[in-house]
mmCIF file of C-alpha atoms in Angstrom:
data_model
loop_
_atom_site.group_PDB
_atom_site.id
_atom_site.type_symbol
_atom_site.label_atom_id
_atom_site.label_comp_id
_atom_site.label_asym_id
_atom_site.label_seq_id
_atom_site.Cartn_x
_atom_site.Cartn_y
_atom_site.Cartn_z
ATOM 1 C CA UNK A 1 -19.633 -8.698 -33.670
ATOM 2 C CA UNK A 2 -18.028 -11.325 -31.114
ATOM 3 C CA UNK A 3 -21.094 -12.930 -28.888
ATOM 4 C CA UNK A 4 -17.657 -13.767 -26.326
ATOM 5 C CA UNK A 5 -17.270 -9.624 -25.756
ATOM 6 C CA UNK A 6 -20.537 -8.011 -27.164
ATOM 7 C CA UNK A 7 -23.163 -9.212 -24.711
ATOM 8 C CA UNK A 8 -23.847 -7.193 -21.596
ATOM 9 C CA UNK A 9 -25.767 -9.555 -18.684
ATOM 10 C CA UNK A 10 -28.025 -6.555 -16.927
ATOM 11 C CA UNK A 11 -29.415 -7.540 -13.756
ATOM 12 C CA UNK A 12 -33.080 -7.171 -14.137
ATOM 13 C CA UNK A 13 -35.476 -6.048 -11.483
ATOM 14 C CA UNK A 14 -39.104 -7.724 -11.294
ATOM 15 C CA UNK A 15 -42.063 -6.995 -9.404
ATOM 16 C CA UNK A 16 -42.636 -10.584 -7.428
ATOM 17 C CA UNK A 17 -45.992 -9.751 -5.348
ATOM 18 C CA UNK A 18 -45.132 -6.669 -3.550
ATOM 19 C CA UNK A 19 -41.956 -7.290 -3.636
ATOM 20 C CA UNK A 20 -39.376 -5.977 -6.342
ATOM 21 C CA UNK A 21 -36.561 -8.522 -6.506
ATOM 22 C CA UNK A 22 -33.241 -8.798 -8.931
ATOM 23 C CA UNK A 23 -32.633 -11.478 -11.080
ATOM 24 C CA UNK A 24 -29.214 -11.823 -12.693
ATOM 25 C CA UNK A 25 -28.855 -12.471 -16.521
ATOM 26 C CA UNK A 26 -25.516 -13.293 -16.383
ATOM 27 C CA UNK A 27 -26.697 -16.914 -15.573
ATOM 28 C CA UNK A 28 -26.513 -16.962 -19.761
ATOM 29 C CA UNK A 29 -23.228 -16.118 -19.715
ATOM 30 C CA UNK A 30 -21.408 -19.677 -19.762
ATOM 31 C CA UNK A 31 -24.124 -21.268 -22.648
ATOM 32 C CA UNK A 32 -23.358 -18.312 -24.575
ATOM 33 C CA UNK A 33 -20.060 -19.430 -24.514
ATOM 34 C CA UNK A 34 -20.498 -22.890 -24.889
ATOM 35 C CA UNK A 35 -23.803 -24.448 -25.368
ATOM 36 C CA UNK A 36 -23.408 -27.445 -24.171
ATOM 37 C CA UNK A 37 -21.709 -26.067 -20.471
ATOM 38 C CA UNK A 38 -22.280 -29.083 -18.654
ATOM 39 C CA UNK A 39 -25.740 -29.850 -19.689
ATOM 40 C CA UNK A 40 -26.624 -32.555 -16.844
ATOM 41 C CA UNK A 41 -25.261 -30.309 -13.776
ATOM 42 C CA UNK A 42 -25.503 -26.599 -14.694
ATOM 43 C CA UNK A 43 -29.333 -25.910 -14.732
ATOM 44 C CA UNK A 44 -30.881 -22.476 -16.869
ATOM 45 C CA UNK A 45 -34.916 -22.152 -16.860
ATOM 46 C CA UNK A 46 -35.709 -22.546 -20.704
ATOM 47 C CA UNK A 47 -38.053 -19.512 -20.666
ATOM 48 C CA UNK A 48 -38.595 -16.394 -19.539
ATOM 49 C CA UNK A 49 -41.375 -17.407 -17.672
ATOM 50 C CA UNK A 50 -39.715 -20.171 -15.763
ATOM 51 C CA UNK A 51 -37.292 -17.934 -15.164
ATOM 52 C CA UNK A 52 -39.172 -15.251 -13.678
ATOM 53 C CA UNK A 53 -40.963 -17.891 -11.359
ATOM 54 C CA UNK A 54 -38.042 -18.349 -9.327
ATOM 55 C CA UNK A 55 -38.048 -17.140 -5.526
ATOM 56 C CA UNK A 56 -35.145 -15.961 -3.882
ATOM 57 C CA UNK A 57 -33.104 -17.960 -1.299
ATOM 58 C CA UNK A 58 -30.439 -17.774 0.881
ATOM 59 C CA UNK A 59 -27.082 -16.571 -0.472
ATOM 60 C CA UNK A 60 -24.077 -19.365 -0.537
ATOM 61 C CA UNK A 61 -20.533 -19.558 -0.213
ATOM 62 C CA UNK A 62 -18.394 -21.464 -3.464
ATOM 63 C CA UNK A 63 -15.585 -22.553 -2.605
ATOM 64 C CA UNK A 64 -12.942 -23.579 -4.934
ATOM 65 C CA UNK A 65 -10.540 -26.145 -4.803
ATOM 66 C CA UNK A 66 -7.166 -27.201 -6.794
ATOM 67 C CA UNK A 67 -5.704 -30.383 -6.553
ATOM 68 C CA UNK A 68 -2.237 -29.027 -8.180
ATOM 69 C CA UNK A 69 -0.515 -26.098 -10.193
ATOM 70 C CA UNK A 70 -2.102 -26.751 -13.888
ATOM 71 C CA UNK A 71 -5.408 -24.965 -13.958
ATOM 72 C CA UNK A 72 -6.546 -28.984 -15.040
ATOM 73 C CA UNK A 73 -8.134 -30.050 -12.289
ATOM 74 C CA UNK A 74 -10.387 -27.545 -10.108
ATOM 75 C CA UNK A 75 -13.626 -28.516 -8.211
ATOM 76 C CA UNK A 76 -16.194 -25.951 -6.002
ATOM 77 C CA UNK A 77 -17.548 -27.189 -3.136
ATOM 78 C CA UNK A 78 -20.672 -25.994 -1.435
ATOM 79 C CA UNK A 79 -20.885 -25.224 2.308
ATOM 80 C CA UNK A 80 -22.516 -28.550 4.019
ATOM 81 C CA UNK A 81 -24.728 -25.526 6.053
ATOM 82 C CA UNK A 82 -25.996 -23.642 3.094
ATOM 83 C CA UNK A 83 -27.390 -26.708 1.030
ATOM 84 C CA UNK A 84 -29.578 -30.370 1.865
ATOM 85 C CA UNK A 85 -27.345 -33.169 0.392
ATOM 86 C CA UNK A 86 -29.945 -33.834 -2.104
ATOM 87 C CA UNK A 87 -29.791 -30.431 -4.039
ATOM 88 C CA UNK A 88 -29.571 -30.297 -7.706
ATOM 89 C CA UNK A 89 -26.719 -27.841 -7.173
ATOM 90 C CA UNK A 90 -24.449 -30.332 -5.546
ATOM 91 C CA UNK A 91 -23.943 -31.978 -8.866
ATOM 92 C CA UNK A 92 -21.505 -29.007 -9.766
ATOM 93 C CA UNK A 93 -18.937 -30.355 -7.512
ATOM 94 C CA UNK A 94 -18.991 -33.792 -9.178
ATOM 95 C CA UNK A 95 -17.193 -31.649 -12.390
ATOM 96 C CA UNK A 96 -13.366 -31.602 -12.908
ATOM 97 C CA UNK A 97 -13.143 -27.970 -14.163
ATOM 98 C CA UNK A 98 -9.945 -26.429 -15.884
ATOM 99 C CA UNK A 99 -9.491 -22.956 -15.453
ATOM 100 C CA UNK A 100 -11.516 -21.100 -18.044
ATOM 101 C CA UNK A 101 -14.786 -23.384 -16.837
ATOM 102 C CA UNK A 102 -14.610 -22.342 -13.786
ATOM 103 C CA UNK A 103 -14.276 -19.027 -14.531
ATOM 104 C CA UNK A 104 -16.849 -19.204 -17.066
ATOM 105 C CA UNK A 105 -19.187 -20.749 -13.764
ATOM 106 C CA UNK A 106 -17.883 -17.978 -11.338
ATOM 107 C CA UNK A 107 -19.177 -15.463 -13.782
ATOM 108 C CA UNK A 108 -22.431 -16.288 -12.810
ATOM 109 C CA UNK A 109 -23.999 -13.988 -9.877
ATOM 110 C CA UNK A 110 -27.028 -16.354 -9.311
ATOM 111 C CA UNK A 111 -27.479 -20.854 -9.555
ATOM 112 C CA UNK A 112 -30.940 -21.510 -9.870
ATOM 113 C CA UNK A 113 -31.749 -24.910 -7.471
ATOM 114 C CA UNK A 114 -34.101 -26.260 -9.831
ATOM 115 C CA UNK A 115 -35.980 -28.704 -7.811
ATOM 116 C CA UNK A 116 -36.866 -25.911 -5.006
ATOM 117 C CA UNK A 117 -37.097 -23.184 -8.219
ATOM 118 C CA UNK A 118 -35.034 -20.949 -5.869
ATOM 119 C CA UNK A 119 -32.013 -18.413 -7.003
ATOM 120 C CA UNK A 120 -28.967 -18.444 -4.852
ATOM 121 C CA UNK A 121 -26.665 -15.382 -4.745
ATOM 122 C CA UNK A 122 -23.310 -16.756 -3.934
ATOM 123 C CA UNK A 123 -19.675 -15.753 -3.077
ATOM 124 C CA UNK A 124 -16.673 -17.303 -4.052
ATOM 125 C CA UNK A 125 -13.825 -18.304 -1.950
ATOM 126 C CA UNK A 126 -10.956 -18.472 -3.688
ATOM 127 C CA UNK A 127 -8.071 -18.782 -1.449
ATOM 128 C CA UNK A 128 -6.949 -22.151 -3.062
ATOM 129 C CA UNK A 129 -6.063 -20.148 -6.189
ATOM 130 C CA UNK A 130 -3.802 -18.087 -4.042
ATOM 131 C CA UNK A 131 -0.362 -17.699 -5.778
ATOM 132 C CA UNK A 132 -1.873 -18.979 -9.039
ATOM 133 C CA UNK A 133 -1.946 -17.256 -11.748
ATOM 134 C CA UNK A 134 -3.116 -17.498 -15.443
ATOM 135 C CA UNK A 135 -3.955 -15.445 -18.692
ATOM 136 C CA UNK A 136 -6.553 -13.012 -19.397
ATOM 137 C CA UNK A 137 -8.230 -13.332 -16.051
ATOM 138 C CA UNK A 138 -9.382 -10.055 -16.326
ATOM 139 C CA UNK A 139 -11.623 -11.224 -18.794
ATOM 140 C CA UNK A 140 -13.246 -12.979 -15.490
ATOM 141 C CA UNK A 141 -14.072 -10.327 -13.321
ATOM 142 C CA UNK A 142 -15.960 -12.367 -10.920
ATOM 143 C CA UNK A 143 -13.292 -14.807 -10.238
ATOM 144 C CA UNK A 144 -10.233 -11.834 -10.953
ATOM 145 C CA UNK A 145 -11.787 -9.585 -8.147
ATOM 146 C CA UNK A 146 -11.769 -12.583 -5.193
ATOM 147 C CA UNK A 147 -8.396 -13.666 -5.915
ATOM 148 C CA UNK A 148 -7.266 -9.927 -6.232
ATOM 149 C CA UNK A 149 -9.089 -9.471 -2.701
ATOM 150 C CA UNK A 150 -7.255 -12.411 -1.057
ATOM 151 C CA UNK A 151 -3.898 -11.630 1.239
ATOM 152 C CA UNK A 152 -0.973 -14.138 1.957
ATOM 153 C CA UNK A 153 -2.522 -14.663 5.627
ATOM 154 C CA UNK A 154 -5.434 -16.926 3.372
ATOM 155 C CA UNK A 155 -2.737 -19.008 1.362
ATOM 156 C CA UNK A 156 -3.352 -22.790 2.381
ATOM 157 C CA UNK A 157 0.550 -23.690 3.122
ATOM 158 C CA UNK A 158 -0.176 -27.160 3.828
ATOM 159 C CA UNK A 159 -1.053 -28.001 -0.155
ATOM 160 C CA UNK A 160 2.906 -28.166 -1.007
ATOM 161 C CA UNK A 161 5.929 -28.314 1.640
ATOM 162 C CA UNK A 162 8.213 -25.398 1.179
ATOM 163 C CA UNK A 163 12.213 -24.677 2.246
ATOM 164 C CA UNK A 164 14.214 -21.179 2.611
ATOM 165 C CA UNK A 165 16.679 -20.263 0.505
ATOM 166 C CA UNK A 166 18.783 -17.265 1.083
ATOM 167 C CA UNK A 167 20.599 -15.459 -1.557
ATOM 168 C CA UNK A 168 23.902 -12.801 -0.831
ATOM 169 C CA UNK A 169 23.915 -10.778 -4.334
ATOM 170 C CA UNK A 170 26.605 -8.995 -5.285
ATOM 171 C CA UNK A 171 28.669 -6.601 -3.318
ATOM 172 C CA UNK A 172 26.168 -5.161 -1.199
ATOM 173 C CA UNK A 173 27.242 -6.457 2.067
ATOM 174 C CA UNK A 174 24.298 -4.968 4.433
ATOM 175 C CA UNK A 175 21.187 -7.322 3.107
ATOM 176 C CA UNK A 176 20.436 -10.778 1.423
ATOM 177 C CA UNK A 177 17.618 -11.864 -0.127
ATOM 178 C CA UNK A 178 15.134 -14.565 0.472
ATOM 179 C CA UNK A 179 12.236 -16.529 -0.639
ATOM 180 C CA UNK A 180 10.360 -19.308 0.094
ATOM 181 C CA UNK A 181 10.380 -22.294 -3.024
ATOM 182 C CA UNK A 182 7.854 -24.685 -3.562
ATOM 183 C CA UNK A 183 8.990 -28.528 -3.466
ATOM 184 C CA UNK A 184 6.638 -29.643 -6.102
ATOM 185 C CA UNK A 185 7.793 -27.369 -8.717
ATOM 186 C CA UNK A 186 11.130 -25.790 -7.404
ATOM 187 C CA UNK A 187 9.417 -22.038 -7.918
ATOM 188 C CA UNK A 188 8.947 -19.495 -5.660
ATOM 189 C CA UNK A 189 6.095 -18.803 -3.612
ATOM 190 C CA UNK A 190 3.583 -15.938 -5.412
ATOM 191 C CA UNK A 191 7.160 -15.570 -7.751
ATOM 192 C CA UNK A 192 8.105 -13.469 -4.522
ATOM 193 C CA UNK A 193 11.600 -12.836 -2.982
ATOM 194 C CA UNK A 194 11.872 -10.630 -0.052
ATOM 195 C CA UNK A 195 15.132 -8.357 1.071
ATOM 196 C CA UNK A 196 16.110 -8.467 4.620
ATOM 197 C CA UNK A 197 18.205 -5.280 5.979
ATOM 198 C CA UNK A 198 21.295 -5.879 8.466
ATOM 199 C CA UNK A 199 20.555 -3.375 10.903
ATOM 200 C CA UNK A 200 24.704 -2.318 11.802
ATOM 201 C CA UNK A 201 23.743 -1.332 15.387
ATOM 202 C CA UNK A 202 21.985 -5.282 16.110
ATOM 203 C CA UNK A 203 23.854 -8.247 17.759
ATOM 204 C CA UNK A 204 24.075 -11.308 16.087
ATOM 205 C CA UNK A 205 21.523 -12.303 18.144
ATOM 206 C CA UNK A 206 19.249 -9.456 17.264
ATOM 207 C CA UNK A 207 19.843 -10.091 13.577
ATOM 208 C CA UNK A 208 18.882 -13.833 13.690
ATOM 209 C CA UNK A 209 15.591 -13.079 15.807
ATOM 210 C CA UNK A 210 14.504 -10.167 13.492
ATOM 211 C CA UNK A 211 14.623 -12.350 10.417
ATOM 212 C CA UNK A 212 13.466 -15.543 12.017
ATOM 213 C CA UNK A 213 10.083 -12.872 12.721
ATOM 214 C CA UNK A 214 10.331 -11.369 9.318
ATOM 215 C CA UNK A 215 10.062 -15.193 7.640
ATOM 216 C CA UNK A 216 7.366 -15.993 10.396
ATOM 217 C CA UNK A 217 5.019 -13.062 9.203
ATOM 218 C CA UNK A 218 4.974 -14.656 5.877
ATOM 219 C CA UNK A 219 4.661 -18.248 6.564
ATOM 220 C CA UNK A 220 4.247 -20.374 9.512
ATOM 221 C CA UNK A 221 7.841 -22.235 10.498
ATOM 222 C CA UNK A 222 6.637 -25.370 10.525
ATOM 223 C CA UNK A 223 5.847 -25.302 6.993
ATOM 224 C CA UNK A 224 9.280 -24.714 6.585
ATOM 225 C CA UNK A 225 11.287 -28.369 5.594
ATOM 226 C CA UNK A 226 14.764 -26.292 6.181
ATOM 227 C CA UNK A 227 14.673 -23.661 8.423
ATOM 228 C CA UNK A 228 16.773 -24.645 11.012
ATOM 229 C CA UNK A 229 19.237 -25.715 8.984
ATOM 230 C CA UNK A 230 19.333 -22.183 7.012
ATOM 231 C CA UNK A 231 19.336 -20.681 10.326
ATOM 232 C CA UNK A 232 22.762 -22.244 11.198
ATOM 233 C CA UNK A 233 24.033 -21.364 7.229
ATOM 234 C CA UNK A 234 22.641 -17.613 8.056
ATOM 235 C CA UNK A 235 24.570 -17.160 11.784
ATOM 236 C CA UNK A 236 27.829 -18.921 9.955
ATOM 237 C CA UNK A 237 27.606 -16.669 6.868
ATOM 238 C CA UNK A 238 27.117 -13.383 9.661
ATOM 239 C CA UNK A 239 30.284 -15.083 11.554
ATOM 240 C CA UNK A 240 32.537 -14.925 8.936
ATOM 241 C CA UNK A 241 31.448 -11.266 8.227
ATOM 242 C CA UNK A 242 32.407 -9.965 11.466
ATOM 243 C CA UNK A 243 29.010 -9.799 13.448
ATOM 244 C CA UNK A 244 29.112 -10.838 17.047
ATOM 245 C CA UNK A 245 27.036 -10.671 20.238
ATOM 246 C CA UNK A 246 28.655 -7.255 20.819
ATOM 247 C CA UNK A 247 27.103 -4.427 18.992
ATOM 248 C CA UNK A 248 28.713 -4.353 15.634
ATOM 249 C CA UNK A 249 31.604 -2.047 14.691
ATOM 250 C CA UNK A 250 33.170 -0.320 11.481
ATOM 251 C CA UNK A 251 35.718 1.934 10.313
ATOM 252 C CA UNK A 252 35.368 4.451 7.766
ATOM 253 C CA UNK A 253 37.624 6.006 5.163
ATOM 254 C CA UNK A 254 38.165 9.137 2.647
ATOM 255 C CA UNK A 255 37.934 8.899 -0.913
ATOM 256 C CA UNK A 256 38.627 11.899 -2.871
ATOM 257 C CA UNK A 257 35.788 12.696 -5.024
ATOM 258 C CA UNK A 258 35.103 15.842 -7.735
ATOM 259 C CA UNK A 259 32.704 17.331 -5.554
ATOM 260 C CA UNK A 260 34.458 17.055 -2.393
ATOM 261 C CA UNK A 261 34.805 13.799 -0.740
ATOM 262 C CA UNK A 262 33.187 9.717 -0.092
ATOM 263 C CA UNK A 263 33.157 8.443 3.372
ATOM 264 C CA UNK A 264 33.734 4.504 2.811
ATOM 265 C CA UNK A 265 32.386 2.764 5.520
ATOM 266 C CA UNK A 266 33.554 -0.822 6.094
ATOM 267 C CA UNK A 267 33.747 -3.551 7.731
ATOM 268 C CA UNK A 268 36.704 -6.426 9.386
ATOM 269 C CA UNK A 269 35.783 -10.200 8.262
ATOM 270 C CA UNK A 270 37.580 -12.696 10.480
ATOM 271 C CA UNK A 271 40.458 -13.219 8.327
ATOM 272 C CA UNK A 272 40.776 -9.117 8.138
ATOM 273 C CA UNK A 273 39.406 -8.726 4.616
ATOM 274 C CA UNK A 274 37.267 -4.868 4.392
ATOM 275 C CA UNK A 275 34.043 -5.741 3.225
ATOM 276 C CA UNK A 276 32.535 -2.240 1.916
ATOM 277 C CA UNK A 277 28.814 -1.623 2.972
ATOM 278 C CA UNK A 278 27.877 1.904 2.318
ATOM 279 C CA UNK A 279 29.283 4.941 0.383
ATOM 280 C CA UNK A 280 28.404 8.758 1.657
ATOM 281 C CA UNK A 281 29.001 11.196 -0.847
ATOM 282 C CA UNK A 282 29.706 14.850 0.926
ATOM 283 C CA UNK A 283 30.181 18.142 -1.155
ATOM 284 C CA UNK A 284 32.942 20.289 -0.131
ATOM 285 C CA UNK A 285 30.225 22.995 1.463
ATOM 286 C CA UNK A 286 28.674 19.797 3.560
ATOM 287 C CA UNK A 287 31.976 18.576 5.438
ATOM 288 C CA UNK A 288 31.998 21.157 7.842
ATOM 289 C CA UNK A 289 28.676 20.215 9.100
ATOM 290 C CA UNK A 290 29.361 16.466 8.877
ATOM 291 C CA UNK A 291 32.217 16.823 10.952
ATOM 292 C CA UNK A 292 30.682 18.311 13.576
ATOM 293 C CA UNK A 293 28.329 15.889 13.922
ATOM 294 C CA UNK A 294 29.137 12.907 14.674
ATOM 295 C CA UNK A 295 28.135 12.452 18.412
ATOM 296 C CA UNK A 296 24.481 13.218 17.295
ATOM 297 C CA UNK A 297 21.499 10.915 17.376
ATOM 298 C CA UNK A 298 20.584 11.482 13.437
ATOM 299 C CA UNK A 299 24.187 11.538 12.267
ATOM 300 C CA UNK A 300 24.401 9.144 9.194
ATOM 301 C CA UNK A 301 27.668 7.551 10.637
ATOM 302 C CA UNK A 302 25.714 6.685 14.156
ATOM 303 C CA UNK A 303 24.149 3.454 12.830
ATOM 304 C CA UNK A 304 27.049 2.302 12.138
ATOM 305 C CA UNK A 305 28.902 2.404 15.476
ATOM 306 C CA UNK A 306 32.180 3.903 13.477
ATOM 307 C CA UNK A 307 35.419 3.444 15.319
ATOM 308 C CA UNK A 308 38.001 5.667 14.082
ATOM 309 C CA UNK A 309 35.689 8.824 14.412
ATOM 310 C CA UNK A 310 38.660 11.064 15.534
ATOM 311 C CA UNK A 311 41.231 9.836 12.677
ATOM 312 C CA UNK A 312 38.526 10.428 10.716
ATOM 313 C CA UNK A 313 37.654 13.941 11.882
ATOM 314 C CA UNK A 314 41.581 14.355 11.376
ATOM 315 C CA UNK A 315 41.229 13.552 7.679
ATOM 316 C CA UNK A 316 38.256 15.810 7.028
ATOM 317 C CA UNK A 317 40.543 18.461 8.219
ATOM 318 C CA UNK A 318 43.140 17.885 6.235
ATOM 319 C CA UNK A 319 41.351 17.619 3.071
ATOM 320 C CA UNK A 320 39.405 21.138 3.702
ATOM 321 C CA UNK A 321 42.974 22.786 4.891
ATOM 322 C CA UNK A 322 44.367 20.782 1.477
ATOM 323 C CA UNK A 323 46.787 18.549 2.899
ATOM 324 C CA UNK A 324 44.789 15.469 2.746
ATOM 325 C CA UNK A 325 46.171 12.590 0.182
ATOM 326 C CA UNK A 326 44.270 9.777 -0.571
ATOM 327 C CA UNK A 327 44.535 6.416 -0.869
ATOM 328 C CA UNK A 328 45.568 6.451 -4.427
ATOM 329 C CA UNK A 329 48.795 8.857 -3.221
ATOM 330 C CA UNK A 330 46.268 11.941 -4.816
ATOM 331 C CA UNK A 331 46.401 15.674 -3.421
ATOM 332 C CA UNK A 332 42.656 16.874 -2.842
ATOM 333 C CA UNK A 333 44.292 20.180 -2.885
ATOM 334 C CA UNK A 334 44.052 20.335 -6.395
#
């Protein structure tokens, strides 16, 4: 038997008058844990009968606070509207709370003001624990459920200052990554990074204003220490790739496959260097169709604004009449 798992807190309903009302047993909860939870600010009736003397009152908002990134030093604060300065409840946000106290408090569905002998239903904000995350919190259902209930439009950005960094992985030539890294710590934001796509038929222009709104839907620019100077990195890095204020332009080429053929689709970098970004594999009982295609709207070559469509029309006949030879000096007619 573990008193920490074993113990259900029912919700009991009273007759008060004429009235039935619910009183909340999870109130227990944190002494059960820990008997001596704050003994001179968190306030339990000593009997039943005190207890069931309480009236109901109005319901209040928590909300929590965190000074930094450690789980060591969280406070709750009650709305100045919801109680008098002088309430016995107020002395809960005198307490430096790690993590596990506070969820041990949030468990609580009722606080009991013990000089007006009222219960206070209460919900918990929780946006400052936005991106933070810690071990079995699902013990903590109270406090798991409003942080799992919280979006990135509620994350405070002006508790840290942020920058953008961008990241080109590997070959593929038609996105980059990026995330948004915290200054204090050097980690990213929610542990997050986000792909942006190079749409092939956008201007340089186009490119730069769809992911300057992309990075704005996630976090306000200001908040950003960097992002004008990424900006500039970004437009050089598209530059050197070949993108321009006219719509953007590729050729595409035939690789033999076993199947039937690859249409390489690539693009001219400044200094003439192909830089590869996609790969369309076509059976031999396909090419016909894809052929004959490729002035329509859904063709998968429009995007991409190809401009040797007729050479490679040419090739496509070849290789299905079997005079086609790769790159690699290859008959397809085999």
């Amino acid at each position: 038997w573990d008193h920490r798992t074993d113990i259900t807190y029912i919700d009991a309903e009273v007759g008060i008058g004429e009235k039935k009302e619910t009183i909340s047993l999870s109130i227990l909860k944190p002494l059960v844990h820990h008997s001596r939870f704050f003994p001179d600010e968190f306030y339990v009736p000593s009997t039943c009968s005190e207890l069931l003397s309480t009236i109901r009152g109005e319901k209040l908002t928590l909300t929590l606070q965190s000074e930094d990134s450690t789980f060591k030093s969280l406070r709750v604060k009650f709305s100045d509207d919801d109680l008098p300065a002088g309430s016995p409840l107020r002395t809960l946000e005198n307490l430096e709370l790690n993590i596990f106290a506070l969820a041990l408090l949030m468990e609580c569905e009722q606080l009991i003001d013990c000089r007006t002998n009222t219960r206070h239903d209460f919900n918990i904000d929780a946006k400052a624990l936005l991106g933070l995350s810690f071990s079995h919190i699902d013990k903590y259902p109270r406090l798991n459920e409003a942080i799992s209930e919280l979006s990135a439009s509620d994350f405070d950005w002006t508790r840290d200052s942020w920058t953008l960094a961008l990241e080109f992985r590997g070959p593929v030539k038609t996105e980059f990554v990026w995330s948004i890294i915290s200054s204090s710590d050097g980690r990213p934001w929610l542990g997050e990074s986000f792909t942006f796509i190079l749409e092939p038929v956008n201007t340089l222009e186009e490119v730069l204003t769809a992911f300057k709104e992309q990075v704005g839907q996630t976090i306000p620019l200001e908040n950003l220490e960097n992002f004008e100077e990424q900006m500039e990195r970004l437009e050089s890095i598209l530059l050197s790739r070949g993108w321009s204020d006219d719509p953007y332009s590729r050729i595409a080429q035939l690789e033999v496959t076993e199947k039937g053929v690859c249409v390489v689709v690539s693009q001219l970098t400044d200094d003439e260097t192909q830089l590869e970004v996609d790969r369309l594999d076509i059976t031999r009982d396909e090419i016909e169709d894809f052929a004959s295609g490729f002035d329509e709207e859904f063709h998968p070559l429009t995007q991409y604004n190809i401009q040797n469509k007729d050479e490679l029309g040419k090739a496509l006949s070849m290789y299905l009449e079997g005079s086609y030879v790769d790159e690699s000096g290859d008959d397809d007619a085999d």
